[in-house]
Amino acid sequence: MTTTMSLNDISLRNELLPGDLGYVAYLHGLLYAKERGYGLNFEGYVLDGLGEFAHRYDPAKDRIWVCEHEGKIIGFLMGLNRVDTVQLRYFIFLPEYRGIGLGKKLMNEFINYMKEIRINKAYLWTTNEQEEAIALYTRYGFTLTEEKRSNTFDKELVERRYDMELA
């Protein structure tokens, strides 16, 4: 029996709970190893950033979106306030939830958050291998501003920075 699932079946929560960040690290390590061949150094990179966030998290300035379906975390996005700009980080969801509009919904939430805190600049880092995500980011006005060759994630790739400014 196949169950039809839609975007309406997914809830978003903005409250950070114990275990959430550990699960985000787990998702990144698991999915990026399986789908892109990234190694333990990638997971260490993710853990470093999540550690920074955990120690300085301010719900009045920073924002998280925990995506849940039937009581299970299936995705995540973070907006990290960097004083005059916002860093978009840890945008991930399980493969079976791709293609239903969740990415677009999260990007709209991110833009609304920027407007709410009155910061009109944002940036993110990704890699050249993230074609689907890059297509989404560019639809929302992010443009490529920097590239650097890297072996940081235990394989040769190009890290890319994208910046965006709201009108």
Short mmCIF file of C-alpha atoms in Angstrom, two decimals:
data_model
loop_
_atom_site.label_atom_id
_atom_site.label_comp_id
_atom_site.label_asym_id
_atom_site.label_seq_id
_atom_site.Cartn_x
_atom_site.Cartn_y
_atom_site.Cartn_z
CA MET A 1 0.00 0.00 0.00
CA THR A 2 1.40 3.38 -1.04
CA THR A 3 0.68 6.37 1.14
CA THR A 4 0.41 9.75 -0.52
CA MET A 5 2.20 12.42 1.44
CA SER A 6 2.01 16.14 0.79
CA LEU A 7 3.59 19.32 2.06
CA ASN A 8 0.55 19.81 4.32
CA ASP A 9 1.56 16.67 6.24
CA ILE A 10 4.81 18.31 7.36
CA SER A 11 4.96 20.62 10.36
CA LEU A 12 7.63 23.22 11.04
CA ARG A 13 8.79 24.11 14.50
CA ASN A 14 11.06 26.99 15.47
CA GLU A 15 11.84 25.82 18.99
CA LEU A 16 15.25 24.19 19.38
CA LEU A 17 15.06 21.09 21.57
CA PRO A 18 17.80 18.93 23.08
CA GLY A 19 18.96 16.40 20.50
CA ASP A 20 17.96 18.46 17.45
CA LEU A 21 21.48 19.62 16.58
CA GLY A 22 22.91 16.15 17.10
CA TYR A 23 20.33 14.78 14.70
CA VAL A 24 21.18 17.46 12.14
CA ALA A 25 24.85 16.40 12.34
CA TYR A 26 23.79 12.77 11.95
CA LEU A 27 21.65 13.55 8.88
CA HIS A 28 24.49 15.46 7.23
CA GLY A 29 27.07 12.78 7.94
CA LEU A 30 24.81 9.96 6.77
CA LEU A 31 23.29 11.55 3.66
CA TYR A 32 26.40 13.28 2.34
CA ALA A 33 28.50 10.13 2.75
CA LYS A 34 25.88 8.05 0.95
CA GLU A 35 24.92 10.53 -1.78
CA ARG A 36 28.17 12.46 -2.36
CA GLY A 37 30.97 10.36 -0.89
CA TYR A 38 31.97 12.91 1.76
CA GLY A 39 34.11 11.60 4.63
CA LEU A 40 34.48 12.12 8.34
CA ASN A 41 36.08 15.54 7.86
CA PHE A 42 32.75 16.77 6.51
CA GLU A 43 30.95 15.55 9.60
CA GLY A 44 33.59 17.28 11.75
CA TYR A 45 33.01 20.51 9.81
CA VAL A 46 29.26 20.23 10.43
CA LEU A 47 29.81 19.49 14.13
CA ASP A 48 32.11 22.52 14.48
CA GLY A 49 29.46 24.84 13.03
CA LEU A 50 26.65 23.32 15.05
CA GLY A 51 28.79 23.63 18.20
CA GLU A 52 29.30 27.33 17.51
CA PHE A 53 25.57 27.74 17.01
CA ALA A 54 24.68 25.82 20.19
CA HIS A 55 26.91 28.06 22.30
CA ARG A 56 25.65 31.37 20.89
CA TYR A 57 22.05 30.56 19.91
CA ASP A 58 19.72 33.50 20.54
CA PRO A 59 16.11 32.75 19.53
CA ALA A 60 15.44 36.50 19.27
CA LYS A 61 18.05 36.81 16.49
CA ASP A 62 18.65 33.34 15.06
CA ARG A 63 16.04 31.03 13.59
CA ILE A 64 15.73 27.32 13.04
CA TRP A 65 13.13 25.36 11.15
CA VAL A 66 12.76 21.76 12.22
CA CYS A 67 10.65 19.86 9.69
CA GLU A 68 8.65 17.00 11.18
CA HIS A 69 6.41 14.33 9.73
CA GLU A 70 4.49 11.95 11.97
CA GLY A 71 6.62 12.98 14.97
CA LYS A 72 9.93 12.36 13.21
CA ILE A 73 12.47 15.02 12.18
CA ILE A 74 12.79 14.86 8.40
CA GLY A 75 14.58 18.13 7.66
CA PHE A 76 16.18 21.29 8.95
CA LEU A 77 17.22 24.81 8.08
CA MET A 78 19.09 27.41 10.13
CA GLY A 79 19.32 31.18 9.84
CA LEU A 80 22.36 32.36 11.78
CA ASN A 81 22.41 36.11 12.50
CA ARG A 82 25.86 37.54 11.74
CA VAL A 83 25.04 41.15 12.80
CA ASP A 84 24.50 42.75 9.36
CA THR A 85 23.90 39.57 7.36
CA VAL A 86 22.29 36.17 7.84
CA GLN A 87 24.03 32.90 7.08
CA LEU A 88 21.81 30.16 5.68
CA ARG A 89 23.09 26.81 7.00
CA TYR A 90 22.23 23.12 7.35
CA PHE A 91 19.50 23.06 4.72
CA ILE A 92 18.71 19.37 4.52
CA PHE A 93 15.86 16.93 4.37
CA LEU A 94 15.47 13.21 3.83
CA PRO A 95 15.39 12.09 0.18
CA GLU A 96 11.80 10.84 0.33
CA TYR A 97 10.66 14.41 1.11
CA ARG A 98 12.30 16.00 -1.91
CA GLY A 99 10.17 17.25 -4.78
CA ILE A 100 7.06 18.16 -2.77
CA GLY A 101 7.81 21.88 -2.34
CA LEU A 102 9.49 21.70 1.06
CA GLY A 103 12.62 23.49 -0.18
CA LYS A 104 10.53 26.35 -1.56
CA LYS A 105 8.53 26.57 1.67
CA LEU A 106 11.71 26.76 3.75
CA MET A 107 13.22 29.41 1.49
CA ASN A 108 10.06 31.51 1.84
CA GLU A 109 10.29 31.10 5.62
CA PHE A 110 13.94 32.18 5.49
CA ILE A 111 13.12 35.32 3.46
CA ASN A 112 10.29 36.21 5.87
CA TYR A 113 12.69 35.79 8.81
CA MET A 114 15.17 38.18 7.14
CA LYS A 115 12.40 40.76 6.74
CA GLU A 116 11.27 40.25 10.33
CA ILE A 117 14.74 40.94 11.77
CA ARG A 118 15.34 43.71 9.21
CA ILE A 119 18.49 42.28 7.68
CA ASN A 120 18.53 42.36 3.89
CA LYS A 121 21.76 40.45 3.19
CA ALA A 122 22.33 36.71 3.35
CA TYR A 123 24.99 34.24 2.30
CA LEU A 124 25.62 30.53 2.25
CA TRP A 125 28.38 28.07 1.41
CA THR A 126 27.80 24.95 -0.64
CA THR A 127 29.70 22.83 -3.13
CA ASN A 128 29.61 22.53 -6.89
CA GLU A 129 27.95 19.12 -6.47
CA GLN A 130 24.73 20.53 -5.01
CA GLU A 131 23.07 21.35 -8.34
CA GLU A 132 19.47 21.01 -7.12
CA ALA A 133 20.06 23.22 -4.09
CA ILE A 134 21.97 25.78 -6.15
CA ALA A 135 19.07 26.00 -8.59
CA LEU A 136 16.74 26.76 -5.67
CA TYR A 137 19.11 29.32 -4.16
CA THR A 138 19.53 31.18 -7.45
CA ARG A 139 15.74 31.29 -7.95
CA TYR A 140 15.63 33.19 -4.66
CA GLY A 141 18.26 35.72 -5.75
CA PHE A 142 21.49 34.19 -4.47
CA THR A 143 24.42 34.76 -6.82
CA LEU A 144 27.82 33.11 -6.90
CA THR A 145 30.44 35.39 -5.32
CA GLU A 146 33.38 33.12 -4.49
CA GLU A 147 34.83 29.74 -5.42
CA LYS A 148 37.72 27.76 -3.99
CA ARG A 149 39.07 24.29 -4.68
CA SER A 150 38.90 22.10 -1.62
CA ASN A 151 39.61 18.64 -0.27
CA THR A 152 38.12 19.52 3.13
CA PHE A 153 35.39 16.89 2.87
CA ASP A 154 37.78 14.06 1.92
CA LYS A 155 37.27 14.47 -1.80
CA GLU A 156 38.21 17.01 -4.46
CA LEU A 157 35.47 19.57 -5.09
CA VAL A 158 34.78 23.28 -5.36
CA GLU A 159 33.31 25.16 -2.41
CA ARG A 160 31.08 28.02 -3.45
CA ARG A 161 29.77 31.06 -1.65
CA TYR A 162 26.48 32.60 -2.73
CA ASP A 163 25.24 36.00 -1.56
CA MET A 164 21.81 37.59 -1.76
CA GLU A 165 20.38 41.01 -1.01
CA LEU A 166 16.70 41.69 -0.62
CA ALA A 167 15.34 44.63 -2.62
#
